[in-house]
Protein backbone atom coordinates (compact mmCIF):
# COMPACT_ATOMS: atom_id res chain seq x y z
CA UNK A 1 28.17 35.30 -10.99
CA UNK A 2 29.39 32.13 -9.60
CA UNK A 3 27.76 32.09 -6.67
CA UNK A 4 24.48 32.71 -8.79
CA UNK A 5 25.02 29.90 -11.01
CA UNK A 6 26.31 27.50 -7.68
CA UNK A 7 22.75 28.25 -6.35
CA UNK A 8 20.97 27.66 -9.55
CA UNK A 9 22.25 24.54 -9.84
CA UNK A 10 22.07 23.52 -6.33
CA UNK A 11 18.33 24.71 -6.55
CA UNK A 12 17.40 22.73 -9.63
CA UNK A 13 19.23 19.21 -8.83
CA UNK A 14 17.10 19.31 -5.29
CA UNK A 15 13.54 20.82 -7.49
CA UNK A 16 14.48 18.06 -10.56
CA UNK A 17 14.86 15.34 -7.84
CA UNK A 18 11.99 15.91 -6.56
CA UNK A 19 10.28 15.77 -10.02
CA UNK A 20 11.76 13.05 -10.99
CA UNK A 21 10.79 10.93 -7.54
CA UNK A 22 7.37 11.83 -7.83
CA UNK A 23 7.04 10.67 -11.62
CA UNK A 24 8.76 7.73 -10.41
CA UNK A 25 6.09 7.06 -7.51
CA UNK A 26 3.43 7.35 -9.85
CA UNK A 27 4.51 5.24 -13.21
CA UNK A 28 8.04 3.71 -12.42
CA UNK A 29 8.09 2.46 -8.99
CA UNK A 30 10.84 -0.64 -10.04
CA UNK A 31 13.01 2.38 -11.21
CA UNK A 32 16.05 2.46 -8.48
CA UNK A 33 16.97 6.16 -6.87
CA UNK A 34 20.00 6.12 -7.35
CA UNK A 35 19.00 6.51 -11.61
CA UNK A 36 16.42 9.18 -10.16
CA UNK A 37 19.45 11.02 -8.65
CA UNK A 38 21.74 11.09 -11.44
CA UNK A 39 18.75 12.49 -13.98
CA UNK A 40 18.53 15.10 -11.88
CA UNK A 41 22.20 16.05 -11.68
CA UNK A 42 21.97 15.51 -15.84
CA UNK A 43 19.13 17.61 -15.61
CA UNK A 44 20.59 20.37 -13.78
CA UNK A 45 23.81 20.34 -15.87
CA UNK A 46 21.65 20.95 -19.11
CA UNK A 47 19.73 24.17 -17.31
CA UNK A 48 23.14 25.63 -16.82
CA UNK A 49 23.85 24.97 -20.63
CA UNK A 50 20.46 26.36 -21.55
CA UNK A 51 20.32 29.13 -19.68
CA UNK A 52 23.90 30.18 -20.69
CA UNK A 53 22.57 29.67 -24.51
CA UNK A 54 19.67 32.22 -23.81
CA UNK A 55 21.94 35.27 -23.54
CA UNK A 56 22.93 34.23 -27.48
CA UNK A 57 19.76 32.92 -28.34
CA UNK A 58 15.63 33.70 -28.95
CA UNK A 59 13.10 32.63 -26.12
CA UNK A 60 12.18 29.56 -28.70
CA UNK A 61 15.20 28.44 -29.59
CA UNK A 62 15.93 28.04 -25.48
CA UNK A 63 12.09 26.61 -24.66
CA UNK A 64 13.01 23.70 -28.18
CA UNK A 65 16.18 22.88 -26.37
CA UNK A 66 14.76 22.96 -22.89
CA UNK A 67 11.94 20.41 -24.24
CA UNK A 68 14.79 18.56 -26.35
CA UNK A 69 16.65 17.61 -23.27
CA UNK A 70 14.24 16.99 -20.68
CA UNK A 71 13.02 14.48 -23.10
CA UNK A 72 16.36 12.87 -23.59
CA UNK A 73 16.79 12.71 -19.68
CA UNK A 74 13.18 11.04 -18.87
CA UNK A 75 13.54 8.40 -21.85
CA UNK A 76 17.16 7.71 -20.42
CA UNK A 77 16.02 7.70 -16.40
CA UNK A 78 13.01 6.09 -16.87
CA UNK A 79 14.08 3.40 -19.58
CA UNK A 80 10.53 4.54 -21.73
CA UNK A 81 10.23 2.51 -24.74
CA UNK A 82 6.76 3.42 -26.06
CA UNK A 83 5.22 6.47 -27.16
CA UNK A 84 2.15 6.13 -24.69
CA UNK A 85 3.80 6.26 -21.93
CA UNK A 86 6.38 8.61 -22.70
CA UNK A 87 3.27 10.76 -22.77
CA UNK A 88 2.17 10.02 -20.17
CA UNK A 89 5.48 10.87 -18.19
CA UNK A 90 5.40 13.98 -19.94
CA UNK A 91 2.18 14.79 -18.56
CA UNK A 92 3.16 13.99 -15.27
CA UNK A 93 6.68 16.49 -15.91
CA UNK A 94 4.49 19.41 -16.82
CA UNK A 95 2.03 18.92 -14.25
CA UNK A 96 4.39 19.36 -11.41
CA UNK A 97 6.78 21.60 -12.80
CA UNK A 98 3.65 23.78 -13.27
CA UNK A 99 2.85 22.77 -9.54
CA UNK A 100 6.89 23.35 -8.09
CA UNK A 101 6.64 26.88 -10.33
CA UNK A 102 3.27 28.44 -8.93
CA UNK A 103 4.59 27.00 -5.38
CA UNK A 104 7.93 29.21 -6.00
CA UNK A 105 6.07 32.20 -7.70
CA UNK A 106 4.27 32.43 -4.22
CA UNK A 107 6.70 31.66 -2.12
CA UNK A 108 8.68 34.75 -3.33
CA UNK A 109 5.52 37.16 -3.34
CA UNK A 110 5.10 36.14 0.22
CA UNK A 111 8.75 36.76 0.83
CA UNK A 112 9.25 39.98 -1.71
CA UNK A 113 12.79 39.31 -1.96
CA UNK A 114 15.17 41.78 -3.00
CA UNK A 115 17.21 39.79 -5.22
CA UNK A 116 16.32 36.77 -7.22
CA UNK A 117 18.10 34.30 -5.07
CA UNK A 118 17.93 35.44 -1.42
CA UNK A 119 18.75 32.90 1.11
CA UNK A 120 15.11 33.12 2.38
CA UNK A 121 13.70 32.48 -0.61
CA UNK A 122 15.67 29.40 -1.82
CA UNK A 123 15.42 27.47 1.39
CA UNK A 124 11.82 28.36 1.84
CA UNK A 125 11.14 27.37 -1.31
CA UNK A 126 13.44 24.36 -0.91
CA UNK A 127 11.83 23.24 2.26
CA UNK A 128 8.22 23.40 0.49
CA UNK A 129 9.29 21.13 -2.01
CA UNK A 130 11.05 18.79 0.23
CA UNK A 131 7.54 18.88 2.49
CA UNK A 132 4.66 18.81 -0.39
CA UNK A 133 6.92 15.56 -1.78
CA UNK A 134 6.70 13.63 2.02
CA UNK A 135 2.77 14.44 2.33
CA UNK A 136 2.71 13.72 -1.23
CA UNK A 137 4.61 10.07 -1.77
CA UNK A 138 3.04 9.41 2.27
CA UNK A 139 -0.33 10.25 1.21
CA UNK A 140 0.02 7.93 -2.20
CA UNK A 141 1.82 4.87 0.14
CA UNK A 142 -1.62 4.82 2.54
CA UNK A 143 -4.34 5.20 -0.58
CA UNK A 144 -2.27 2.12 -1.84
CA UNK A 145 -2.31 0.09 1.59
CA UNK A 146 -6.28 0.96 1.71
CA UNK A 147 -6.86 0.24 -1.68
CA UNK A 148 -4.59 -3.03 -1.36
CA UNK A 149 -6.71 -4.14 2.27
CA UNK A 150 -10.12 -3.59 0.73
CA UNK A 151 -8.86 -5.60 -1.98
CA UNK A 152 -8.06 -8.40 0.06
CA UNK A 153 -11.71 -8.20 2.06
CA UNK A 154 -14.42 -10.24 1.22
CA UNK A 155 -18.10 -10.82 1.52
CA UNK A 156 -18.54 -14.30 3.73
CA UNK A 157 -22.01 -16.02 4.08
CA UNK A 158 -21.65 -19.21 6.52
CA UNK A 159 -24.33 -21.36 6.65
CA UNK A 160 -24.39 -23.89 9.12
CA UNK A 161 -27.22 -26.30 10.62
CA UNK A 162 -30.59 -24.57 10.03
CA UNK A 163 -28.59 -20.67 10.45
CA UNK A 164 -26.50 -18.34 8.57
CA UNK A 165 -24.59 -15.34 9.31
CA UNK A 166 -22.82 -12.81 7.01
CA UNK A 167 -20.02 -11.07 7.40
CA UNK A 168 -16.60 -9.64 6.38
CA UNK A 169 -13.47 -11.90 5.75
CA UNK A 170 -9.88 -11.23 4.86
CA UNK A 171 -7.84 -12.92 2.48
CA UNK A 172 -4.64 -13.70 4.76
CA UNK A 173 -1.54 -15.89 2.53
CA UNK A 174 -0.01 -16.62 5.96
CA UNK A 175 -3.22 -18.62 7.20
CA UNK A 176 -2.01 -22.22 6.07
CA UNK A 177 -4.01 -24.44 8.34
CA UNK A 178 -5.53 -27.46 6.42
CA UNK A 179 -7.80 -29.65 8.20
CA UNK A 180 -7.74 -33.32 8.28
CA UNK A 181 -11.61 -33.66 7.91
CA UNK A 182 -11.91 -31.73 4.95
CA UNK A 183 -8.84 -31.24 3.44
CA UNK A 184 -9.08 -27.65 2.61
CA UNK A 185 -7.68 -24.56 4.37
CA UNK A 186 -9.43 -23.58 7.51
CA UNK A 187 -11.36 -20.40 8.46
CA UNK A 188 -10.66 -18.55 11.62
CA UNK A 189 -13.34 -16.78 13.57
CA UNK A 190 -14.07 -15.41 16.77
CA UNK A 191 -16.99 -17.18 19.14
CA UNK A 192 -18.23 -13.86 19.98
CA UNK A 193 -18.91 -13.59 16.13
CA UNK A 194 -20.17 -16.99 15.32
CA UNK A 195 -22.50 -17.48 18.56
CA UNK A 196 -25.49 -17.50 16.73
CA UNK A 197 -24.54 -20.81 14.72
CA UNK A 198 -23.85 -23.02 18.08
CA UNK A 199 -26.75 -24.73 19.94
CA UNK A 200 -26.60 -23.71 23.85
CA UNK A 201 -24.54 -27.14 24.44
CA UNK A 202 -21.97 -26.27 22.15
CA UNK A 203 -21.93 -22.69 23.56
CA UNK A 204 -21.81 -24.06 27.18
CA UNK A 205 -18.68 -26.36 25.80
CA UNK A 206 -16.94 -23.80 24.14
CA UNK A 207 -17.10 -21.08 26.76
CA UNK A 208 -15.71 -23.65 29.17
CA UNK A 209 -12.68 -24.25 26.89
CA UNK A 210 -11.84 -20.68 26.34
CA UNK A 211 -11.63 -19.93 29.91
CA UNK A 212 -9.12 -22.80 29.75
CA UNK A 213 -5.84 -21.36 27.57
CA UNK A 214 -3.76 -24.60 28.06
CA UNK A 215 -6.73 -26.73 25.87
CA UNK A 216 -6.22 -30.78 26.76
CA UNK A 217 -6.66 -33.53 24.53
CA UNK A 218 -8.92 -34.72 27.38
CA UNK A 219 -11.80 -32.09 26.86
CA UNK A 220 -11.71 -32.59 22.83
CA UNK A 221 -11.73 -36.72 22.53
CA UNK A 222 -14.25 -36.36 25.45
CA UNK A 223 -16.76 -33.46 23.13
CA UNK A 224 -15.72 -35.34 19.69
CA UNK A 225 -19.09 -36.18 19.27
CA UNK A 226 -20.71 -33.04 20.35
CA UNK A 227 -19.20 -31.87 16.64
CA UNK A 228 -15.93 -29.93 18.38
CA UNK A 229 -12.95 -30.43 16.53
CA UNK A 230 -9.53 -30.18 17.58
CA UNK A 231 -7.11 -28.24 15.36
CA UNK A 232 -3.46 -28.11 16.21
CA UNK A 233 -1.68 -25.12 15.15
CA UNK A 234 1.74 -22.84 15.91
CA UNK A 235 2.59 -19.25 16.49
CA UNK A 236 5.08 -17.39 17.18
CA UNK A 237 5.45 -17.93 21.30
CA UNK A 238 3.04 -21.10 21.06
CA UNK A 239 4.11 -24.39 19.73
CA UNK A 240 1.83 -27.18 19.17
CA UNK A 241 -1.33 -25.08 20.15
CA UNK A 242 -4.94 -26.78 19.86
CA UNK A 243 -7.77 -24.51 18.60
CA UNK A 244 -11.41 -25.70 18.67
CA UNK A 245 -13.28 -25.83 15.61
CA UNK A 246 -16.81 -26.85 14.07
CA UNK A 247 -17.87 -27.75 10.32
CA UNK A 248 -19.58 -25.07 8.57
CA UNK A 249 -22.34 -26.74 5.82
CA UNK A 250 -21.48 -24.27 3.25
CA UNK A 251 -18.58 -20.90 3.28
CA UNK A 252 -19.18 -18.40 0.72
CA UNK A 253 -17.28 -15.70 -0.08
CA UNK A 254 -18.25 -13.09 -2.67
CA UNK A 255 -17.10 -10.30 -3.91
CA UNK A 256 -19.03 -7.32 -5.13
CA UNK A 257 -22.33 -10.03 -4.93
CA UNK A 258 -20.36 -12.93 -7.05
CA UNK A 259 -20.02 -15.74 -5.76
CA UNK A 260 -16.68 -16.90 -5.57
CA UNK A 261 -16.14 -19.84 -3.45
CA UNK A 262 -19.02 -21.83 -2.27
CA UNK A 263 -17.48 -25.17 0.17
CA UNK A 264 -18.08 -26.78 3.25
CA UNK A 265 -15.07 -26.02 5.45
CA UNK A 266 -13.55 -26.01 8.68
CA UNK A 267 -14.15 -23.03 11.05
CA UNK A 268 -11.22 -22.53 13.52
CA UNK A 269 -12.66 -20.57 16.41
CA UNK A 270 -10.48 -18.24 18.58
CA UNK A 271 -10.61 -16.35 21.95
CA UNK A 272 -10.24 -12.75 20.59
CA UNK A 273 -11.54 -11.13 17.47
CA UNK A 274 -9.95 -11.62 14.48
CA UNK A 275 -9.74 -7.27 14.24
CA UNK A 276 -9.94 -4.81 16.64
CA UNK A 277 -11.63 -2.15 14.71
CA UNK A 278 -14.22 -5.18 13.77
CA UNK A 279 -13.21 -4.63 10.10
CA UNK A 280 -13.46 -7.86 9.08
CA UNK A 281 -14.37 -11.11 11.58
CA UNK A 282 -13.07 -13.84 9.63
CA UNK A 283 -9.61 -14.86 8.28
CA UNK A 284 -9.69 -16.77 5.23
CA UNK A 285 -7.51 -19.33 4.33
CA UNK A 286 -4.26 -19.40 1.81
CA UNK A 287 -6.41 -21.96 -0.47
CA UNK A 288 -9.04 -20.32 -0.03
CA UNK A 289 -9.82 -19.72 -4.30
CA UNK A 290 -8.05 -22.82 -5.16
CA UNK A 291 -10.38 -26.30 -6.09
């Protein structure tokens, strides 16, 4: 009987931690694990006490305490202070102890095991748990970095002499270059991408400066007047780095068709695309919503 009640208890910390960290991925994500962890060993301690109490007890009596408990436990790890969301983490509870349940009910009709807790059983249906919580929480981390990247990607109209093109443009908080000329943040864009707003001598310039990496103050006091700019930037590996760049008559960005920002702005122009899947062309400045 010990041995049954060692693996009932070793099963239900590892099935309650895993209930717990998922509730905690979906509502409570400032909630540390190491509070996760010790509901579940509270959690585990009270099955033992409430499965003990069923041998003296009615079926309701044990489901009231069972509930009674399980509450106490989620308002304690979770720190819930208001009735909406404690229903909503009770939702989420019954949901995937519904979800662990029919996973175990299987498991064992797959496995037909001749006692309640054979070995096979309990790691198989530890292991399933363990592996439907990775592809779970992994699944939910790359919905949130797509959701949080389109997001952060914009509609961007640039108008500029008698042209325009339109394109995509992403938000970036580490793009603080500020031009002199304008005073605002500058856009970054590939020539490839913004060919069609150069006249052929500003083309023939530009090509002849990218073939060029080591850029000289020569070439851009020699083009000033050909509207090239000369924007000094660093990287990491490049100090002091000059990057050509023209004035754009008007930038908009919009989002879902509103117009957002509407300015005339710098346009730093770079050697390689911006993205390699072409997701976006243009890197907007950190200032870029600011007046």
């Amino acid at each position: 009987m010990i041995i049954y009640l060692d693996l009932m208890f070793f099963q239900n910390i590892i099935a309650d931690y895993l209930i717990l960290y998922l509730i905690k991925s979906d509502l409570y994500p400032d909630i540390p694990l190491r509070r996760v962890a010790m509901g579940a060993l509270l959690s585990s301690i009270t099955y033992i006490f409430w499965y003990r109490m069923n041998a003296f007890s009615g079926s309701g009596i044990t489901i009231l305490s069972t509930c009674f408990f399980m509450s106490l436990i989620l308002l304690w790890t979770f720190r819930i202070r208001s009735l909406s969301l404690y229903g909503k983490t009770m939702e989420k509870t019954i949901i995937y102890i519904f979800l662990m349940g029919g996973a175990g009910l299987l498991i064992r009709e797959i496995m037909k095991p001749k006692v309640v807790f054979d070995n096979r059983w309990y790691w198989g249906f530890s292991g399933f748990m363990v592996a439907f919580t990775s592809f779970y929480t992994g699944r939910k981390r790359r919905i949130k970095r797509k959701t949080r990247m389109e997001e952060m990607i914009y509609d961007v109209e640039i108008q500029r002499h008698s042209g325009s093109i339109c394109c995509r443009g992403i938000y970036d908080s580490g793009n603080l270059l500020i031009s002199q000329i304008t005073g605002r943040g500058i856009c970054v864009i590939a020539l490839e991408d913004i060919r069609e707003l150069l006249d052929e001598k500003e083309m023939e310039i530009l090509s002849e400066w990218m073939k060029d990496k080591n850029f000289s103050w020569d070439m851009f006091m020699k083009n000033m007047k050909t509207g090239i700019y000369s924007i000094r930037y660093s990287s990491v590996g490049k100090e002091n780095g000059l990057m050509p760049g023209v004035l754009a008559d008007h930038i908009i960005v919009k989002k879902e068709n509103k117009v957002l920002v509407d300015f005339r702005g710098m346009l730093g122009i770079s050697t390689q695309r911006v993205s390699e899947n072409k997701r976006f062309s243009v890197i907007l400045p950190a200032d870029i919503f600011t007046a």
